Coordinates of C-alpha atoms and ligand atoms in Angstrom, one line a residue:
X875 CA 27.3 -44.8 -6.4
X876 CA 25.3 -41.7 -7.3
X877 CA 25.4 -40.9 -11.0
X878 CA 22.5 -38.5 -11.5
X879 CA 21.4 -35.5 -9.6
X880 CA 18.9 -36.7 -6.9
X881 CA 16.3 -34.2 -8.2
X882 CA 13.3 -35.6 -6.4
X883 CA 15.0 -35.6 -3.0
X884 CA 16.3 -32.1 -3.6
X885 CA 12.8 -31.0 -4.6
X886 CA 11.2 -32.5 -1.5
X887 CA 13.7 -30.9 0.9
X888 CA 13.6 -27.6 -1.0
X889 CA 9.9 -27.4 -0.4
X890 CA 10.6 -27.8 3.3
X891 CA 13.1 -24.9 3.3
X892 CA 11.4 -22.3 1.2
X893 CA 13.1 -19.0 0.5
X894 CA 11.5 -16.0 2.2
X895 CA 9.9 -13.6 -0.2
X896 CA 11.6 -10.3 -1.1
X897 CA 14.9 -11.0 0.7
X898 CA 18.0 -10.7 -1.3
X899 CA 21.0 -12.7 0.0
X900 CA 24.6 -11.9 -0.7
X901 CA 27.7 -13.9 0.1
X902 CA 29.6 -11.0 1.8
X903 CA 32.9 -10.5 3.6
X904 CA 32.5 -13.7 5.6
X905 CA 29.6 -15.6 4.0
X906 CA 25.9 -14.9 4.5
X907 CA 24.9 -12.9 7.5
X908 CA 21.5 -11.6 8.6
X909 CA 18.8 -12.3 11.2
X910 CA 18.9 -16.0 12.1
X911 CA 15.2 -16.3 11.4
X912 CA 15.7 -15.5 7.8
X913 CA 18.3 -18.1 7.1
X914 CA 16.6 -21.5 6.9
X915 CA 16.6 -21.8 3.1
X916 CA 20.1 -20.4 2.9
X917 CA 21.4 -23.1 5.3
X918 CA 19.7 -25.9 3.3
X919 CA 21.1 -24.6 0.1
X920 CA 24.6 -24.1 1.5
X921 CA 24.5 -27.8 2.6
X922 CA 23.9 -28.6 -1.1
X923 CA 26.6 -26.3 -2.3
X924 CA 29.1 -27.7 0.2
X925 CA 28.4 -31.1 -1.2
X926 CA 28.9 -29.9 -4.7
X927 CA 32.1 -28.1 -3.8
X928 CA 33.5 -31.3 -2.3
X929 CA 32.5 -33.3 -5.4
X930 CA 34.1 -30.7 -7.6
X931 CA 37.3 -31.3 -5.6
X932 CA 37.2 -35.1 -5.9
X933 CA 35.7 -35.6 -2.4
X934 CA 38.0 -33.4 -0.4
X935 CA 36.5 -32.4 2.9
X936 CA 34.8 -29.0 2.9
X937 CA 33.9 -27.0 6.0
X938 CA 30.7 -25.2 6.9
X939 CA 30.6 -22.8 9.8
X940 CA 27.3 -21.6 11.2
X941 CA 28.1 -18.3 12.9
X942 CA 27.5 -14.6 12.8
X943 CA 30.7 -14.0 14.7
X944 CA 30.8 -10.4 16.1
X945 CA 27.2 -9.6 15.1
X946 CA 24.4 -9.3 17.6
X947 CA 22.9 -12.5 19.0
X948 CA 19.8 -12.4 16.9
X949 CA 21.9 -12.6 13.7
X950 CA 23.4 -15.8 12.3
X951 CA 25.3 -16.7 9.2
X952 CA 27.1 -19.4 7.3
X953 CA 30.4 -19.6 5.4
X954 CA 32.1 -22.4 3.5
X955 CA 35.7 -23.4 4.1
X956 CA 38.0 -24.8 1.4
X957 CA 40.2 -27.9 1.8
X958 CA 43.3 -26.2 3.3
X959 CA 41.2 -24.4 5.8
X960 CA 41.0 -21.2 3.7
X961 CA 37.9 -19.2 2.8
X962 CA 35.8 -20.5 -0.1
X963 CA 37.3 -19.7 -3.5
X964 CA 35.9 -16.4 -4.8
X965 CA 34.4 -17.8 -8.0
X966 CA 32.2 -20.1 -5.9
X967 CA 30.9 -17.1 -3.8
X968 CA 28.8 -16.2 -6.8
X969 CA 27.4 -19.8 -7.0
X970 CA 26.5 -19.4 -3.3
X971 CA 24.6 -16.1 -4.0
X972 CA 23.0 -17.7 -7.1
X973 CA 21.6 -20.7 -5.2
X974 CA 20.6 -18.7 -2.2
X975 CA 18.4 -16.3 -4.3
X976 CA 16.5 -18.8 -6.4
X977 CA 12.9 -17.8 -5.6
X978 CA 11.2 -21.2 -6.2
X979 CA 12.1 -24.9 -6.0
X980 CA 12.1 -25.1 -9.8
X981 CA 14.5 -22.2 -10.1
X982 CA 16.7 -23.7 -7.3
X983 CA 17.0 -27.1 -9.2
X984 CA 17.8 -25.2 -12.5
X985 CA 20.5 -23.2 -10.7
X986 CA 21.9 -26.4 -9.1
X987 CA 22.1 -27.9 -12.6
X988 CA 23.8 -24.8 -13.9
X989 CA 26.4 -24.9 -11.1
X990 CA 27.1 -28.5 -11.9
X991 CA 27.5 -27.6 -15.5
X992 CA 29.7 -24.5 -15.0
X993 CA 31.8 -26.1 -12.3
X994 CA 32.4 -29.2 -14.5
X995 CA 31.2 -31.3 -11.5
X996 CA 30.8 -35.1 -11.7
X997 CA 27.9 -36.0 -9.5
X998 CA 29.3 -39.5 -9.0
X999 CA 32.2 -38.1 -7.0
X1000 CA 32.0 -38.6 -3.3
X1001 CA 31.3 -35.6 -1.0
X1002 CA 32.7 -35.0 2.5
X1003 CA 31.7 -32.1 4.7
X1004 CA 32.5 -31.2 8.3
X1005 CA 30.3 -28.6 10.0
X1006 CA 30.0 -26.7 13.3
X1007 CA 28.2 -23.8 14.9
X1008 CA 28.7 -21.2 17.6
X1009 CA 26.4 -20.8 20.7
X1010 CA 23.7 -18.7 19.1
X1011 CA 20.1 -19.8 20.0
X1012 CA 19.1 -20.0 16.4
X1013 CA 22.1 -22.3 15.6
X1014 CA 20.5 -25.8 16.3
X1015 CA 17.6 -25.3 13.9
X1016 CA 19.8 -23.8 11.2
X1017 CA 22.2 -26.8 11.5
X1018 CA 19.2 -29.1 11.0
X1019 CA 18.4 -27.2 7.7
X1020 CA 22.0 -27.5 6.7
X1021 CA 21.9 -31.3 7.4
X1022 CA 18.9 -31.6 5.1
X1023 CA 21.0 -30.1 2.3
X1024 CA 23.9 -32.4 3.0
X1025 CA 21.7 -35.4 2.9
X1026 CA 19.8 -34.3 -0.2
X1027 CA 23.1 -34.0 -2.2
X1028 CA 24.4 -37.3 -0.9
X1029 CA 27.3 -36.2 1.4
X1030 CA 28.9 -39.3 2.9
X1031 CA 27.3 -40.2 6.2
X1032 CA 25.3 -36.9 6.1
X1033 CA 28.5 -35.1 7.0
X1034 CA 30.5 -34.9 10.2
X1035 CA 29.0 -32.8 12.9
X1036 CA 31.8 -31.1 14.9
X1037 CA 29.2 -29.6 17.3
X1038 CA 29.5 -26.3 19.1
X1039 CA 33.0 -24.9 18.6
X1040 CA 35.0 -21.9 17.4
X1041 CA 35.4 -20.9 13.8
X1042 CA 39.2 -21.5 13.9
X1043 CA 38.7 -25.0 15.3
X1044 CA 36.4 -25.8 12.3
X1045 CA 39.1 -24.5 9.9
X1046 CA 41.7 -26.6 11.6
X1047 CA 39.5 -29.7 11.3
X1048 CA 39.1 -29.1 7.6
X1049 CA 42.8 -28.8 7.0
X1050 CA 43.9 -31.7 9.2
X1051 CA 41.3 -34.0 7.7
X1052 CA 42.5 -33.2 4.2
X1053 CA 46.2 -33.4 4.9
X1054 CA 46.2 -36.4 7.2
X1055 CA 49.0 -38.8 6.2
X1056 CA 50.4 -36.4 3.5
X1057 CA 53.6 -34.4 3.6
X1058 CA 51.5 -31.4 4.7
X1059 CA 50.1 -33.2 7.7
X1060 CA 48.8 -30.5 10.0
X1061 CA 47.9 -32.5 13.1
X1062 CA 45.2 -34.7 14.6
X1063 CA 41.8 -33.9 13.1
X1064 CA 40.0 -33.4 16.4
X1065 CA 39.4 -30.4 18.8
X1066 CA 41.5 -32.1 21.4
X1067 CA 44.2 -32.8 18.8
X1068 CA 44.3 -29.0 18.2
X1069 CA 44.6 -28.1 21.8
X1070 CA 47.4 -30.7 22.3
X1071 CA 49.3 -29.3 19.4
X1072 CA 49.0 -25.7 20.7
X1073 CA 49.9 -26.8 24.3
X1074 CA 53.0 -28.7 23.2
X1075 CA 54.3 -25.7 21.2
X1076 CA 53.5 -23.3 24.0
X1077 CA 55.4 -25.4 26.5
X1078 CA 58.4 -25.6 24.3
X1079 CA 58.4 -21.9 23.6
X1080 CA 58.0 -20.9 27.2
X1081 CA 60.5 -23.3 28.5
X1082 CA 63.2 -21.5 30.4
X1083 CA 61.3 -18.3 30.4
X1084 CA 59.4 -16.7 33.3
X1085 CA 55.7 -17.8 33.3
X1086 CA 53.4 -15.2 32.0
X1087 CA 51.1 -13.7 34.6
X1088 CA 47.5 -15.0 34.8
X1089 CA 45.5 -13.4 31.9
X1090 CA 42.0 -12.1 32.1
X1091 CA 40.1 -13.1 29.0
X1092 CA 36.8 -11.6 28.0
X1093 CA 35.0 -14.4 26.1
X1094 CA 32.2 -12.2 24.7
X1095 CA 29.7 -14.6 26.4
X1096 CA 30.4 -16.9 23.4
X1097 CA 31.9 -20.1 22.3
X1098 CA 35.4 -18.9 23.2
X1099 CA 34.4 -19.6 26.8
X1100 CA 34.2 -23.3 26.0
X1101 CA 37.4 -23.2 24.1
X1102 CA 39.4 -21.5 26.9
X1103 CA 38.0 -24.0 29.4
X1104 CA 38.9 -27.0 27.3
X1105 CA 42.4 -25.7 26.4
X1106 CA 43.2 -24.7 30.0
X1107 CA 43.4 -28.3 31.0
X1108 CA 46.2 -28.8 28.6
X1109 CA 48.4 -26.1 30.0
X1110 CA 47.9 -26.4 33.8
X1111 CA 50.9 -25.1 35.6
X1112 CA 52.2 -23.4 32.5
X1113 CA 49.6 -20.8 31.6
X1114 CA 46.6 -19.6 33.5
X1115 CA 43.5 -18.0 32.1
X1116 CA 41.0 -15.9 34.1
X1117 CA 37.9 -16.2 31.9
X1118 CA 35.2 -13.5 32.2
X1119 CA 32.0 -12.9 30.1
X1120 CA 31.4 -16.6 30.0
X1121 CA 27.6 -16.6 30.4
X1122 CA 26.3 -18.9 27.6
X1123 CA 22.8 -19.2 29.2
X1124 CA 21.3 -15.7 29.7
X1125 CA 19.7 -14.7 26.4
X1126 CA 21.0 -11.6 24.7
X1127 CA 24.5 -11.5 26.2
X1128 CA 26.5 -12.7 23.2
X1129 CA 28.8 -9.8 22.1
X1130 CA 26.7 -7.4 24.2
X1131 CA 29.0 -4.8 25.8
X1132 CA 31.6 -7.6 25.6
X1133 CA 34.2 -9.0 23.2
X1134 CA 36.7 -7.8 20.7
X1135 CA 34.3 -5.8 18.6
X1136 CA 33.0 -3.9 21.6
X1137 CA 36.5 -3.0 22.7
X1138 CA 37.6 -1.9 19.3
X1139 CA 34.5 0.2 18.4
X1140 CA 33.9 1.7 21.8
X1141 CA 37.6 2.0 22.6
X1142 CA 36.8 1.2 26.2
X1143 CA 37.0 -1.6 28.7
X1144 CA 34.0 -4.1 28.8
X1145 CA 31.8 -3.2 31.7
X1146 CA 32.2 -6.6 33.3
X1147 CA 35.9 -6.0 33.7
X1148 CA 35.5 -2.5 35.4
X1149 CA 37.4 -2.6 38.7
X1150 CA 39.0 -5.9 38.0
X1151 CA 42.1 -4.7 36.2
X1152 CA 45.0 -3.2 38.1
X1153 CA 47.2 -0.6 36.4
X1154 CA 49.5 -2.1 33.8
X1155 CA 47.8 -5.5 33.9
X1156 CA 47.0 -6.7 30.5
X1157 CA 43.7 -8.4 29.4
X1158 CA 42.3 -9.8 26.2
X1159 CA 39.0 -10.0 24.4
X1160 CA 37.7 -12.6 21.9
X1161 CA 34.7 -12.1 19.7
X1162 CA 31.6 -14.3 19.4
X1163 CA 33.2 -17.1 17.5
X1164 CA 36.8 -16.6 18.9
X1165 CA 38.6 -15.6 15.7
X1166 CA 39.4 -12.0 16.7
X1167 CA 41.7 -10.9 19.5
X1168 CA 42.0 -7.5 21.2
X1169 CA 44.4 -6.6 24.1
X1170 CA 44.1 -3.7 26.5
X1171 CA 45.3 -2.4 29.8
X1172 CA 45.0 0.6 32.1
X1173 CA 47.9 3.0 31.9
X1174 CA 50.1 2.7 35.1
X1175 CA 50.5 6.5 35.4
X1176 CA 47.0 7.8 34.4
X1177 CA 44.8 4.6 34.6
X1178 CA 43.6 5.5 31.2
X1179 CA 42.3 2.7 28.9
X1180 CA 44.9 1.7 26.3
X1181 CA 44.1 -0.6 23.4
X1182 CA 46.5 -3.0 21.7
X1183 CA 44.6 -3.9 18.5
X1184 CA 45.4 -6.0 15.5
X1185 CA 47.9 -3.4 14.2
X1186 CA 49.9 -3.5 17.5
X1187 CA 49.8 -7.4 17.4
X1188 CA 51.1 -7.3 13.8
X1189 CA 54.0 -5.0 14.8
X1190 CA 54.9 -7.1 17.8
X1191 CA 54.8 -10.4 16.0
X1192 CA 56.5 -9.2 12.8
X1193 CA 59.3 -7.6 14.8
X1194 CA 59.9 -10.8 16.7
X1195 CA 59.9 -12.9 13.6
X1196 CA 62.4 -10.7 11.9
X1197 CA 64.7 -11.0 15.0
X1198 CA 64.3 -14.8 15.0
X1199 CA 65.0 -15.1 11.3
X1200 CA 68.2 -13.0 11.7
X1201 CA 69.3 -14.8 14.9
X1202 CA 68.8 -18.2 13.1
X1203 CA 71.2 -17.0 10.4
X1204 CA 68.5 -16.9 7.8
X1205 CA 68.5 -13.2 7.0
X1206 CA 68.0 -12.7 3.3
X1207 CA 66.8 -16.2 2.7
X1208 CA 63.2 -15.7 4.0
X1209 CA 61.2 -12.7 2.8
X1210 CA 59.0 -11.4 5.6
X1211 CA 56.0 -9.1 4.8
X1212 CA 53.0 -7.6 6.5
X1213 CA 49.4 -7.3 5.1
X1214 CA 47.0 -4.7 6.4
X1215 CA 43.7 -3.1 5.3
X1216 CA 42.6 0.6 5.1
X1217 CA 41.6 0.4 8.7
X1218 CA 45.2 0.0 9.8
X1219 CA 46.2 3.0 11.9
X1220 CA 48.4 5.4 9.8
X1221 CA 51.0 5.3 12.5
X1222 CA 51.2 1.5 12.4
X1223 CA 51.7 1.6 8.6
X1224 CA 54.5 4.2 8.9
X1225 CA 56.2 2.1 11.7
X1226 CA 56.1 -1.1 9.7
X1227 CA 57.0 0.4 6.3
X1228 CA 60.3 1.5 7.8
X1229 CA 61.1 -2.1 8.6
X1230 CA 59.3 -4.4 6.2
X1231 CA 57.3 -4.7 2.9
X1232 CA 53.7 -3.7 3.7
X1233 CA 50.7 -4.4 1.5
X1234 CA 47.2 -2.9 1.8
X1235 CA 44.2 -5.0 0.6
X1236 CA 40.4 -4.8 0.9
X1237 CA 38.7 -5.9 4.1
X1238 CA 38.2 -9.6 4.6
X1239 CA 40.4 -12.4 5.8
X1240 CA 40.3 -14.0 2.3
X1241 CA 42.1 -10.9 0.8
X1242 CA 44.7 -10.7 3.5
X1243 CA 45.4 -14.4 3.6
X1244 CA 45.9 -14.5 -0.1
X1245 CA 48.3 -11.5 -0.1
X1246 CA 50.2 -12.9 2.8
X1247 CA 50.9 -16.1 0.9
X1248 CA 53.1 -14.2 -1.5
X1249 CA 55.8 -13.8 1.3
X1250 CA 58.1 -16.4 2.8
X1251 CA 56.5 -15.4 6.1
X1252 CA 53.4 -13.3 5.8
X1253 CA 52.0 -11.6 8.8
X1254 CA 48.5 -10.3 8.4
X1255 CA 46.2 -8.6 10.9
X1256 CA 43.1 -6.5 10.5
X1257 CA 43.0 -3.6 13.0
X1258 CA 39.8 -5.4 14.4
X1259 CA 42.0 -8.2 15.7
X1260 CA 41.6 -10.8 12.9
X1261 CA 44.8 -12.3 11.7
X1262 CA 47.6 -14.8 11.7
X1263 CA 50.9 -15.7 10.1
X1264 CA 51.4 -17.9 7.1
X1265 CA 54.6 -19.7 6.2
X1266 CA 55.3 -20.7 2.6
X1267 CA 56.2 -24.3 1.8
X1268 CA 59.7 -23.1 1.0
X1269 CA 60.1 -21.5 4.4
X1270 CA 58.9 -24.6 6.2
X1271 CA 61.3 -26.8 4.2
X1272 CA 64.1 -24.3 4.8
X1273 CA 63.5 -24.3 8.6
X1274 CA 63.5 -28.1 8.7
X1275 CA 66.6 -28.5 6.7
X1276 CA 68.6 -25.6 8.1
X1277 CA 72.0 -26.5 9.7
X1278 CA 72.6 -23.8 12.4
X1279 CA 76.2 -23.1 13.2
X1280 CA 76.0 -21.6 16.7
X1281 CA 73.8 -22.4 19.8
X1282 CA 72.1 -19.1 19.3
X1283 CA 71.1 -20.0 15.7
X1284 CA 69.9 -23.5 16.9
X1285 CA 67.7 -21.9 19.5
X1286 CA 66.2 -19.3 17.1
X1287 CA 65.6 -22.0 14.5
X1288 CA 63.9 -24.2 17.1
X1289 CA 61.7 -21.3 18.2
X1290 CA 60.7 -20.6 14.6
X1291 CA 59.7 -24.2 14.1
X1292 CA 57.7 -24.2 17.3
X1293 CA 56.0 -21.0 16.2
X1294 CA 54.8 -22.7 13.0
X1295 CA 53.0 -25.1 15.3
X1296 CA 51.6 -22.6 17.8
X1297 CA 50.2 -20.4 15.0
X1298 CA 47.0 -21.5 13.2
X1299 CA 48.0 -20.7 9.7
X1300 CA 44.7 -21.9 8.3
X1301 CA 42.9 -18.9 9.7
X1302 CA 43.3 -16.4 12.6
X1303 CA 42.4 -17.8 16.0
X1304 CA 42.0 -15.6 19.1
X1305 CA 43.4 -18.4 21.3
X1306 CA 46.4 -19.3 19.2
X1307 CA 47.1 -15.5 18.6
X1308 CA 46.8 -14.9 22.3
X1309 CA 49.4 -17.6 23.0
X1310 CA 51.6 -16.1 20.3
X1311 CA 51.5 -12.7 21.9
X1312 CA 52.2 -14.1 25.3
X1313 CA 55.2 -16.0 24.0
X1314 CA 56.6 -12.9 22.3
X1315 CA 56.1 -10.8 25.4
X1316 CA 57.7 -13.5 27.6
X1317 CA 60.7 -13.7 25.1
X1318 CA 61.2 -10.0 25.2
X1319 CA 60.4 -9.6 28.9
X1320 CA 57.9 -6.9 27.8
X1321 CA 55.0 -5.4 29.8
X1322 CA 51.9 -4.1 28.0
X1323 CA 53.3 -0.6 28.3
X1324 CA 56.6 -1.5 26.7
X1325 CA 54.7 -3.3 23.9
X1326 CA 52.5 -0.3 23.4
X1327 CA 55.4 2.1 23.2
X1328 CA 56.5 0.9 19.7
X1329 CA 54.5 3.7 18.1
X1330 CA 51.5 5.9 19.1
X1331 CA 48.2 5.4 17.4
X1332 CA 46.7 8.3 15.6
X1333 CA 43.3 9.0 17.3
X1334 CA 40.6 7.4 15.2
X1335 CA 36.9 6.8 15.1
X1336 CA 34.7 4.2 13.4
X1337 CA 31.1 5.1 12.8
X1338 CA 28.2 3.1 11.3
X1339 CA 25.7 4.8 9.1
X1340 CA 22.4 3.2 8.2
X1341 CA 21.5 3.9 4.6
X1342 CA 18.6 2.6 2.4
X1343 CA 20.8 0.7 0.1
X1344 CA 24.5 0.0 1.0
X1345 CA 25.1 -1.8 -2.3
X1346 CA 25.3 1.6 -3.9
X1347 CA 28.7 2.2 -2.3
X1348 CA 31.5 1.1 -4.6
X1349 CA 35.2 1.5 -3.8
X1350 CA 38.6 1.3 -5.4
X1351 CA 42.3 1.5 -4.2
X1352 CA 41.8 -1.2 -1.5
X1353 CA 38.6 0.5 -0.4
X1354 CA 40.3 3.8 0.3
X1355 CA 38.3 5.7 -2.2
X1356 CA 34.6 5.7 -3.3
X1357 CA 33.8 5.6 -7.0
X1358 CA 30.1 5.6 -6.3
X1359 CA 27.9 7.4 -5.4
X1360 CA 29.5 9.7 -7.9
X1361 CA 30.8 12.9 -6.3
X1362 CA 30.8 11.8 -2.7
X1363 CA 34.5 11.1 -2.6
X1364 CA 35.3 14.7 -3.6
X1365 CA 33.2 16.0 -0.7
X1366 CA 35.0 13.6 1.7
X1367 CA 38.4 14.8 0.3
X1368 CA 37.4 18.4 0.9
X1369 CA 36.6 17.6 4.5
X1370 CA 39.7 15.6 5.1
X1371 CA 41.9 18.4 3.8
X1372 CA 40.8 20.6 6.7
X1373 CA 42.4 18.2 9.3
X1374 CA 46.0 17.8 10.2
X1375 CA 47.1 14.2 9.6
X1376 CA 43.4 13.6 8.5
X1377 CA 42.3 10.5 6.7
X1378 CA 38.9 9.1 6.2
X1379 CA 37.2 6.5 4.0
X1380 CA 33.7 5.1 3.5
X1381 CA 32.7 1.5 2.5
X1382 CA 29.7 -0.8 2.8
X1383 CA 30.0 -3.5 5.4
X1384 CA 30.0 -7.0 4.1
X1385 CA 28.6 -8.4 7.4
X1386 CA 26.1 -5.8 8.7
X1387 CA 23.5 -3.8 6.9
X1388 CA 25.4 -0.5 7.3
X1389 CA 28.0 1.7 5.7
X1390 CA 31.2 2.1 7.8
X1391 CA 33.0 5.4 8.1
X1392 CA 36.6 5.5 9.4
X1393 CA 38.5 8.6 10.3
X1394 CA 41.8 9.5 11.9
X1395 CA 43.4 12.8 12.7
X1396 CA 46.0 14.5 14.9
X1397 CA 43.9 14.8 18.0
X1398 CA 41.0 12.9 19.6
X1399 CA 38.6 15.8 19.0
X1400 CA 39.6 16.2 15.4
X1401 CA 39.2 12.4 14.7
X1402 CA 35.7 12.4 16.2
X1403 CA 34.7 15.5 14.4
X1404 CA 36.0 14.3 11.0
X1405 CA 34.2 10.9 11.4
X1406 CA 30.9 12.5 12.4
X1407 CA 31.1 15.1 9.7
X1408 CA 31.7 12.4 7.0
X1409 CA 29.0 10.2 8.6
X1410 CA 26.6 13.2 8.4
X1411 CA 27.6 13.7 4.7
X1412 CA 26.9 10.1 3.9
X1413 CA 23.6 10.1 5.7
X1414 CA 22.3 13.2 4.0
X1415 CA 23.6 12.2 0.5
X1416 CA 21.7 8.9 0.9
X1417 CA 18.5 10.8 1.5
X1418 CA 18.3 9.6 5.1
X1419 CA 15.2 10.5 7.1
X1420 CA 16.0 13.9 8.9
X1421 CA 13.9 12.8 11.9
X1422 CA 16.0 9.7 12.4
X1423 CA 19.4 11.4 11.8
X1424 CA 21.7 10.4 14.7
X1425 CA 22.3 13.5 16.9
X1426 CA 26.1 13.1 16.8
X1427 CA 26.3 13.3 13.0
X1428 CA 27.6 16.8 12.2
Ligands
G16_2797 C1 34.4 -10.7 9.3 C2 35.6 -10.9 8.4 C3 36.7 -9.9 8.7 C4 36.1 -8.5 8.6 C5 34.9 -8.3 9.4 C6 34.1 -7.0 9.2 O1 34.8 -10.8 10.6 O2 36.1 -12.2 8.6 O3 37.7 -10.0 7.7 O4 37.0 -7.5 9.0 O5 33.9 -9.3 9.1 O6 33.8 -6.9 7.9 P1 32.8 -5.8 7.3 O7 33.5 -4.5 7.7 O8 32.8 -6.0 5.9 O9 31.5 -5.9 8.0 P2 33.9 -11.6 11.7 O10 34.7 -11.6 12.9 O11 32.6 -10.9 11.8 O12 33.8 -13.0 11.0

């Protein structure tokens, strides 16, 4: 049994994985993200931190995911996953930043000792870690650095390598490993176990309903392609995928003009799907690590592109859950609520607020997930397609003990129970969310057009502005207002006041080196104009180089 910090071993490995000079790392919205070539030392140190986190929790299995998700292929990243499959506890994010930024081996060892002291960690505790990566070319070398960290801190067996898989599968593995054989057992801790669980629930939920039509899925040329191929085998004859953008070999294709982020930000169909969609036929896009989902179709009258984003998914799913809870005879016994961020379209918020409690929180799954846990059933989706549904322990117990008094109540209760199995409550999963949407559409007999007709999105535009230092942008009110740079918010407010149904906010991205500007307004032209005017304002206020000023900024 290890009783002292293995300082010599840590030193030796730390010398092998030196921190690059003059780089400042920050654990952002979803862990560390930057160019893959800069991350060697961070990976090693996160291996050490994952081991410490596990020791702090008495040997519970911690997850480490090596991915930069929607970012360009050259980027990579790492995030830690806590025992129930949730994001790393916030107080530990500062430990991660603290370890990642130690300039020398001496400083790193001192910081490790400080974390052990502050976290009240007993080094003699066992440590268990499961890790995985996406398909990025830089992934294998970064995983090797991570493994050095796991070995150096004495993780059992050097950790469990779950290979190349999606972020949601990794979260599922963490949760199932930690709950195996407990009352909260969440399934078999293997990728196949996950697919079997989803497939069984899907079959039960689709039983007696017309089969959904084959679905084109844009896999962003990422790991989602592997996941769709593996899952398809479990649902042959029940559900058919038509995967596109599945090229994992050609360099540079990951997330390039493909995937959920492309669809959301460009508000257009991925080029690889041009000419492949018939009017009214729905299709879906995953992002690079398959935890975001975006739907779209071409209008059957005008052939115009129509997007069904996270807000539309939330409205569809929450509406269906309300109906099921009522039909099960459980109205008033389960509180249903929806959680959104400032990016939620104003129309979606209005639509939902008339029906349910709605909460707005800062960007980042960790914030949404936490807020959703306050409800009996919490539906959370970011407009970018990240989201899921969480069921409280009380709700799960109530569903399992409920005695329905009519066949209709029995059916609705069974459907709710199956939905708790189809939904990955540990974290949003593009695959599980897609199945959820298809089940709801099949239950209602809805086409994409009918789904889209629940409310009309206000035209909106998202713009990125490159500034010298994005850390200067501080926000309040769930990121809807800037407090710093001082005076900028007043200027934004003055612009917004000129537009009917105008709304705009500015915040620093936590995953990219940019400031994001969101704007919506009554017309397409007005939304674009407002976004580009605010972007121009931000660029100029930050002292941006006039020669490099993007020409669309007004
Ligand atoms: C991550 C987070 C999401 C967030 C997104 C963008 O997504 O998990 O919650 O919405 O980053 O964040 P930001 O605007 O701060 O860059 P992903 O899919 O990149 O892991």
